[in-house]
XYZ file of C-alpha atoms in Angstrom:
516
model
C -67.071 228.816 -9.947
C -63.845 229.374 -11.766
C -60.644 228.662 -10.058
C -57.185 229.848 -10.946
C -53.580 229.474 -9.569
C -51.036 232.125 -10.220
C -47.591 230.916 -9.282
C -44.698 233.249 -8.689
C -41.360 231.300 -8.583
C -38.234 232.717 -7.618
C -34.652 231.153 -6.679
C -35.388 231.450 -3.061
C -39.206 230.863 -2.700
C -42.433 230.049 -4.525
C -45.620 232.239 -3.794
C -49.060 230.474 -5.050
C -52.103 232.644 -5.178
C -55.331 230.645 -5.370
C -58.112 232.577 -6.753
C -61.910 232.042 -7.052
C -63.965 233.968 -9.403
C -60.885 236.346 -9.733
C -60.899 236.784 -5.851
C -57.820 235.959 -3.851
C -58.731 233.221 -1.272
C -55.754 231.451 -0.334
C -51.856 232.497 -0.568
C -49.142 229.953 0.041
C -45.427 230.637 0.537
C -42.697 228.028 0.523
C -38.935 228.895 0.905
C -36.846 226.274 -1.196
C -34.646 225.669 1.668
C -37.170 224.834 4.144
C -36.285 222.066 6.721
C -39.695 220.981 7.484
C -42.843 220.151 5.165
C -46.177 218.687 6.508
C -46.249 215.147 5.222
C -42.554 214.252 5.351
C -41.863 211.045 6.870
C -38.594 210.797 9.341
C -36.930 208.298 11.315
C -36.457 210.068 14.666
C -35.022 209.299 17.956
C -36.835 209.950 21.401
C -34.868 212.773 23.082
C -36.856 212.569 26.316
C -40.477 211.804 27.468
C -42.648 214.152 29.510
C -45.165 212.237 31.589
C -46.579 215.587 32.841
C -47.584 216.500 29.208
C -47.940 212.927 28.101
C -45.773 213.606 25.317
C -42.250 213.038 23.984
C -39.606 215.296 22.161
C -38.059 213.806 19.192
C -34.680 214.455 17.620
C -35.190 214.709 13.790
C -31.571 215.699 13.102
C -32.254 219.356 13.131
C -31.470 221.985 15.762
C -35.263 222.167 17.029
C -36.735 218.926 18.509
C -40.111 217.940 17.406
C -43.165 217.419 19.737
C -45.151 214.122 19.759
C -48.254 213.898 21.894
C -49.809 210.572 22.985
C -52.918 211.319 21.154
C -51.047 211.505 17.992
C -49.185 208.179 18.156
C -52.397 206.090 16.897
C -53.633 202.832 17.620
C -51.122 200.999 15.358
C -48.171 202.304 17.244
C -47.071 198.804 18.499
C -47.040 197.372 14.869
C -45.097 200.513 13.914
C -42.443 200.129 16.454
C -42.033 196.438 15.730
C -41.575 197.163 12.145
C -39.170 199.742 12.641
C -36.823 197.662 14.820
C -37.036 194.829 12.522
C -36.004 196.846 9.554
C -33.179 198.573 11.347
C -31.991 195.174 12.575
C -32.346 193.860 8.965
C -34.816 191.230 10.223
C -37.583 192.290 7.800
C -36.746 191.440 4.185
C -39.554 193.213 2.472
C -41.271 196.701 2.478
C -44.555 194.897 2.486
C -46.568 193.369 5.342
C -47.703 189.939 3.905
C -45.868 187.911 6.395
C -45.851 190.732 9.158
C -47.782 189.916 12.240
C -49.727 192.972 13.386
C -49.727 193.754 17.019
C -52.861 194.511 19.069
C -53.987 198.230 18.966
C -52.675 200.437 21.532
C -54.818 201.910 24.367
C -56.395 205.384 23.956
C -55.744 206.335 27.548
C -52.301 205.084 27.991
C -49.145 206.904 29.111
C -46.405 208.024 26.861
C -43.542 206.539 28.916
C -45.382 203.178 28.671
C -44.817 203.360 25.030
C -41.400 205.174 24.409
C -38.156 205.463 26.215
C -35.099 207.648 25.753
C -32.991 206.968 22.770
C -35.822 204.669 21.021
C -35.968 204.916 17.171
C -39.370 205.987 15.868
C -40.972 206.497 12.399
C -42.945 209.762 12.575
C -44.620 212.018 10.015
C -44.718 215.838 10.084
C -48.092 216.938 11.199
C -47.628 220.580 11.663
C -44.731 223.067 10.804
C -42.876 224.848 13.460
C -44.943 227.749 14.859
C -43.202 230.555 16.790
C -40.832 228.997 19.237
C -42.402 225.490 18.858
C -40.923 222.895 16.882
C -42.678 220.693 14.204
C -45.582 218.420 15.733
C -45.490 214.865 14.824
C -47.846 212.063 14.190
C -46.943 208.156 14.259
C -50.061 207.479 12.044
C -48.119 207.330 8.848
C -50.152 208.055 5.592
C -48.999 208.245 2.030
C -51.443 210.515 0.223
C -52.245 210.300 -3.671
C -54.818 212.315 -5.673
C -57.549 209.716 -5.335
C -56.446 207.741 -2.376
C -54.494 207.758 0.917
C -52.497 204.755 1.728
C -52.405 203.738 5.432
C -49.838 201.003 6.602
C -50.797 198.720 9.432
C -54.338 198.818 8.885
C -56.794 196.881 7.002
C -59.789 199.392 6.780
C -60.989 200.882 3.511
C -62.927 204.194 4.182
C -64.795 206.280 1.792
C -65.137 210.046 1.701
C -68.431 211.255 3.087
C -68.639 213.737 0.306
C -69.261 210.728 -2.230
C -73.076 210.747 -1.705
C -73.993 207.867 -4.157
C -74.438 204.554 -2.196
C -73.783 202.380 -5.316
C -70.731 204.391 -6.096
C -69.441 204.000 -2.543
C -69.903 200.374 -2.707
C -68.204 199.968 -6.039
C -65.167 201.911 -4.851
C -64.788 200.002 -1.635
C -65.059 196.600 -3.288
C -62.611 197.642 -5.927
C -60.137 198.974 -3.723
C -60.297 196.025 -1.224
C -59.376 193.810 -4.139
C -56.419 195.735 -5.355
C -54.613 197.024 -2.019
C -51.646 195.610 -0.565
C -52.326 193.221 2.383
C -52.492 194.880 5.779
C -52.646 198.241 4.298
C -55.539 200.480 4.650
C -56.980 203.025 2.192
C -58.779 206.205 2.462
C -60.685 206.869 -0.768
C -60.919 210.759 -1.450
C -63.698 212.557 -3.296
C -61.553 212.886 -6.425
C -61.990 209.000 -6.848
C -65.513 209.121 -7.797
C -66.309 207.654 -11.125
C -62.675 206.704 -11.723
C -61.873 203.608 -13.650
C -60.051 200.362 -12.380
C -56.886 201.227 -14.158
C -56.647 204.683 -12.767
C -56.849 203.348 -9.164
C -54.609 200.489 -9.798
C -51.954 202.801 -11.063
C -52.200 204.963 -8.125
C -52.045 202.196 -5.813
C -48.853 201.082 -7.352
C -47.392 204.580 -7.185
C -48.263 204.947 -3.367
C -46.755 201.278 -2.821
C -43.554 202.395 -4.484
C -43.328 205.407 -2.074
C -43.722 203.033 0.898
C -40.924 201.000 -0.603
C -38.797 204.089 -0.762
C -39.438 204.563 2.905
C -38.334 200.790 3.521
C -35.072 201.330 1.540
C -34.165 204.529 3.589
C -35.036 202.874 6.686
C -32.923 199.907 6.396
C -29.796 201.814 5.341
C -29.767 204.232 8.309
C -29.449 204.418 12.028
C -29.389 208.129 12.527
C -32.483 210.456 12.581
C -32.978 211.970 9.012
C -35.716 212.322 6.472
C -36.956 209.245 4.748
C -39.386 210.595 2.373
C -40.293 214.126 1.331
C -43.709 215.349 0.495
C -43.945 216.599 -3.144
C -43.441 220.443 -3.367
C -46.161 222.842 -2.198
C -47.353 223.630 -5.618
C -47.860 219.940 -6.757
C -49.412 219.022 -3.541
C -51.919 221.876 -3.947
C -52.633 220.661 -7.447
C -53.114 217.224 -6.188
C -55.683 218.186 -3.384
C -57.437 221.019 -5.213
C -57.609 220.124 -8.857
C -61.166 219.661 -10.096
C -63.308 220.399 -13.219
C -63.787 223.854 -12.125
C -60.139 224.755 -12.620
C -59.728 227.310 -15.306
C -56.162 227.968 -15.568
C -52.731 227.523 -13.864
C -50.267 230.218 -14.721
C -46.404 229.974 -14.030
C -43.819 232.485 -14.371
C -40.710 230.135 -14.304
C -40.102 227.674 -17.261
C -38.681 224.938 -14.914
C -41.485 225.023 -12.644
C -44.049 225.130 -15.557
C -42.439 221.939 -17.185
C -42.284 219.988 -13.834
C -45.849 220.922 -13.163
C -47.042 219.996 -16.615
C -45.430 216.661 -16.135
C -46.995 216.117 -12.779
C -50.367 216.977 -14.429
C -50.068 214.582 -17.255
C -49.601 211.896 -14.418
C -52.465 212.762 -12.244
C -54.951 214.327 -14.514
C -53.950 214.185 -18.279
C -57.204 215.738 -19.263
C -56.007 218.866 -17.377
C -52.576 219.344 -18.816
C -53.490 222.015 -21.202
C -54.832 224.544 -18.530
C -51.280 225.079 -17.422
C -49.636 228.241 -19.185
C -46.239 229.674 -19.037
C -46.227 233.636 -18.349
C -43.342 235.454 -20.116
C -44.685 238.987 -19.933
C -42.558 241.898 -18.738
C -44.725 242.780 -15.663
C -44.391 240.929 -12.391
C -46.921 238.019 -12.501
C -48.758 239.084 -9.545
C -49.276 242.592 -10.929
C -50.418 241.369 -14.285
C -53.329 239.320 -12.666
C -54.211 241.662 -10.034
C -52.946 239.586 -7.179
C -50.624 242.151 -5.433
C -53.309 244.812 -5.511
C -55.711 242.243 -3.708
C -52.895 241.495 -1.252
C -52.370 245.211 -0.440
C -56.212 245.493 0.103
C -56.691 242.236 2.084
C -53.898 242.413 4.626
C -53.807 244.810 7.480
C -55.710 245.607 10.693
C -58.842 246.654 8.854
C -60.649 245.034 5.724
C -63.363 247.233 4.106
C -66.173 245.498 2.069
C -68.012 246.923 -1.007
C -71.035 248.259 1.127
C -68.617 250.364 3.130
C -68.794 248.108 6.150
C -65.456 246.827 7.530
C -63.980 244.253 9.858
C -61.210 244.931 12.272
C -58.930 241.772 12.934
C -56.714 241.799 16.110
C -54.291 239.004 17.190
C -53.931 238.287 20.920
C -51.739 235.612 22.315
C -54.559 233.062 22.788
C -56.772 233.846 20.087
C -57.777 236.212 17.232
C -60.655 238.539 17.717
C -62.578 240.111 14.820
C -65.044 243.063 15.281
C -67.740 243.843 12.589
C -68.708 247.411 11.842
C -71.500 248.734 9.869
C -70.015 252.046 8.298
C -71.926 254.794 7.026
C -73.963 253.305 4.068
C -76.988 251.718 5.946
C -79.066 254.724 6.746
C -82.245 253.891 4.639
C -83.332 250.753 6.381
C -84.258 249.436 9.766
C -81.676 248.640 12.395
C -82.284 244.869 12.199
C -82.272 244.753 8.392
C -79.092 246.764 8.344
C -77.666 244.435 10.907
C -78.344 241.091 9.087
C -77.193 242.478 5.885
C -73.833 243.745 7.277
C -73.341 240.640 9.370
C -73.978 238.283 6.355
C -71.440 240.347 4.124
C -68.880 240.328 6.861
C -69.411 236.480 7.385
C -68.354 236.086 3.719
C -65.275 238.190 4.068
C -64.317 236.648 7.361
C -64.423 233.113 5.768
C -62.172 234.445 3.002
C -59.736 236.145 5.501
C -59.308 232.958 7.594
C -58.287 231.111 4.433
C -56.133 233.764 3.055
C -54.303 234.569 6.278
C -54.420 230.800 7.376
C -55.552 231.911 10.722
C -55.650 229.110 13.260
C -56.714 228.393 16.737
C -59.504 230.127 18.454
C -61.454 233.001 16.546
C -64.099 235.148 18.351
C -66.100 237.246 16.155
C -68.260 240.291 17.400
C -70.984 240.611 15.121
C -73.454 243.641 15.122
C -76.235 242.874 17.697
C -79.446 241.271 16.271
C -82.687 240.621 18.178
C -84.353 238.425 15.841
C -83.695 234.739 16.481
C -84.333 233.905 12.933
C -81.721 236.100 11.796
C -79.113 234.783 14.260
C -79.787 231.255 13.049
C -79.653 232.300 9.483
C -76.210 234.120 10.081
C -74.966 231.000 11.639
C -76.017 228.590 8.553
C -74.564 231.271 6.231
C -71.099 231.192 8.028
C -71.330 227.301 7.781
C -71.921 227.609 4.061
C -69.163 230.250 3.463
C -66.698 228.039 5.346
C -67.513 224.817 3.228
C -64.663 225.685 0.905
C -62.125 225.809 3.642
C -59.940 222.559 3.664
C -58.782 223.061 7.352
C -60.707 221.373 9.940
C -62.927 223.751 11.691
C -65.864 224.108 14.252
C -68.375 226.880 14.268
C -70.650 227.784 17.281
C -73.786 229.545 17.099
C -74.097 233.107 18.308
C -73.850 233.507 22.107
C -76.298 235.696 24.050
C -73.547 238.360 23.798
C -73.616 238.239 19.996
C -70.255 236.484 19.746
C -69.547 233.687 17.418
C -66.787 231.223 18.282
C -64.787 229.366 15.577
C -61.841 226.951 16.031
C -59.696 226.377 12.895
C -56.894 223.740 12.456
C -53.524 225.492 12.889
C -51.081 223.516 10.475
C -48.485 226.449 9.962
C -48.072 229.959 11.316
C -50.599 232.685 10.212
C -49.766 234.408 7.191
C -48.547 238.145 7.901
C -47.834 240.545 5.200
C -46.963 244.185 5.996
C -48.830 246.381 3.594
C -47.397 249.538 5.137
C -44.856 251.483 3.137
C -42.349 254.098 4.386
C -43.701 257.637 3.972
C -42.214 259.172 0.848
C -42.658 262.557 2.405
C -40.800 262.038 5.840
C -38.883 258.965 5.027
C -40.103 257.231 8.072
C -39.196 259.890 10.618
C -42.654 261.076 11.303
C -41.468 264.753 10.382
C -41.548 266.553 7.149
C -40.378 269.860 5.760
C -42.519 273.098 6.095
C -45.222 272.875 3.316
C -44.551 276.553 2.756
C -41.323 275.821 1.381
C -42.149 273.256 -1.498
C -43.033 275.967 -3.901
C -39.636 277.520 -3.364
C -37.898 274.136 -3.924
C -39.736 273.936 -7.237
C -38.808 277.437 -8.181
C -35.142 276.830 -7.165
C -34.827 273.536 -9.137
C -36.441 275.076 -12.162
C -34.112 278.047 -12.276
C -31.191 275.689 -12.140
C -32.652 273.768 -15.254
C -33.085 276.837 -17.189
C -29.641 278.082 -16.595
C -28.194 274.695 -17.868
C -30.681 274.584 -20.896
C -32.150 278.054 -21.462
C -33.991 276.887 -24.791
C -35.668 273.946 -23.400
C -39.447 273.975 -22.935
C -40.103 272.569 -19.502
C -43.227 271.133 -17.916
C -43.583 270.755 -14.131
C -45.572 268.091 -12.457
C -46.622 268.704 -8.804
C -49.049 267.517 -6.268
C -52.568 268.974 -6.867
C -52.521 271.107 -3.863
C -49.210 272.548 -4.689
C -50.472 273.020 -8.337
C -53.460 275.039 -7.039
C -51.095 277.253 -5.012
C -48.650 277.832 -7.890
C -51.408 278.594 -10.489
C -54.172 280.534 -9.233
C -54.464 284.175 -9.141
C -53.011 286.959 -11.645
C -49.804 287.375 -10.040
C -49.223 283.476 -9.383
C -45.845 281.822 -9.140
C -46.677 280.261 -12.841
C -47.234 283.676 -14.235
C -44.015 285.071 -12.675
C -41.947 282.127 -14.097
C -43.521 282.557 -17.357
C -42.782 286.320 -17.573
C -39.413 285.826 -16.431
C -38.394 283.242 -19.134
C -40.480 284.931 -21.871
C -42.313 281.576 -22.478
C -45.409 279.822 -20.972
C -44.312 277.423 -18.118
C -46.862 274.554 -17.887
C -47.452 273.145 -14.374
C -49.558 269.917 -14.398
C -51.339 268.324 -11.230
C -50.504 264.695 -10.562
C -52.842 262.905 -8.089
C -50.092 260.168 -7.369
C -47.585 262.645 -6.083
C -47.403 263.352 -2.421
C -47.391 266.975 -1.158
C -43.584 267.304 -1.426
C -42.970 265.363 -4.720
C -42.360 267.255 -7.967
C -40.842 266.463 -11.399
C -39.626 268.143 -14.428
C -40.096 266.931 -18.075
C -38.815 268.045 -21.310
C -40.647 268.301 -24.714
C -40.263 264.582 -25.414
C -41.886 263.848 -22.071
C -38.655 262.586 -20.667
C -38.049 263.350 -17.054
C -35.060 265.652 -16.253
C -33.380 264.282 -13.177
C -31.301 266.692 -10.923
C -29.452 264.029 -8.861
């Protein structure tokens, strides 16, 4: 599978389109002035605890308070609190934990007011961006991610990704990382680390340790809530998490972004540095690579598939609801065969839409009814297969007896919404247009005006095909009358792209004659 990243950078935001086999599967947007980014580490201050919610609201130095639930504080919260207070009081003289005594793990079933009180400083990390009226969601389980590993302070555990299947490789990586990691730091070994040499892993451990040192330096020099460590920008974090051997090209339209990404690639994957290209064409980059057309086709209430079947996506307050419809092209097969074929095709499109729109929470899908139990199981397995490429955590339940499939998908940021509708060129958004009987009169009137100002010109008129038929058909057509009056043939051409009331005039050089 070929994977491409098309990056559209502007002064105000960056848009990143992720394509698999030239099909748009993810779209990411990041404003350059965004306050919160998932992965940022903050020194916060407890604004208030809410025992009823078993949660706390945390001041991060911005207008909107953040939300910290008890389940997100982690078992090492006692060690984190102790370390934070010691650093703020200048009692801890090093970023590292060699001489730091870890505290016992926190209870999973405790109460928030047993851990925090109003005004207490706390080290937190953004878990989810603000969604609707809610502030960002926080976690006290601090992690510092890299391409091959994730560094976890106040832990001593080395975990290996389950996607690394080879037992010998898992053992090699675990022994290797245990020998090079800092004391009292845990490490999660990611899938990308498979086959990596000692030097590569040692170099990344050093980089991640330097980031923790940056957190320490910021922490000891501040008493007020503020950001201690910012996650790398969205584009670089995507490259870090997604880049693999299947990547074909990365194309950027901004020279500065291109150079910074090239430098970043040289650090994390030098062998891939040559796949990044700078786009300097005259057309917008999303137009050139077909992204805009796919956006227009993919967003909206209805998404139609190649067979003619279509899905309807509706958003309710508590969930997203998706309805699958067969369309007219399944007439030459049995009802059961048609149902399974449409449902499998729809499942693939739904998996793509969930990633593309970044739909989270509860999703309920109403598939076409099937009677065969094997077909139902096959659809369930197909949906799990289609969702494998989705990096968001998700759970898929088999079809219920009512033919409904339920999916829960991790919600990290608001769902992507793009309005593909355009203001009607004929009515200008009013819902009312001029009488269709008058359009030919308007054409004749404007044509006569042009002929008075340039009587010797050879004029060509372009109109909507329906207007073209009305003006050219018959012996005493409007075209014949205009030609007879001006003693020369007046050419009238149809244009499929014009709406009913649109028309234009062109001279012999095919340049448009504008009347405004």
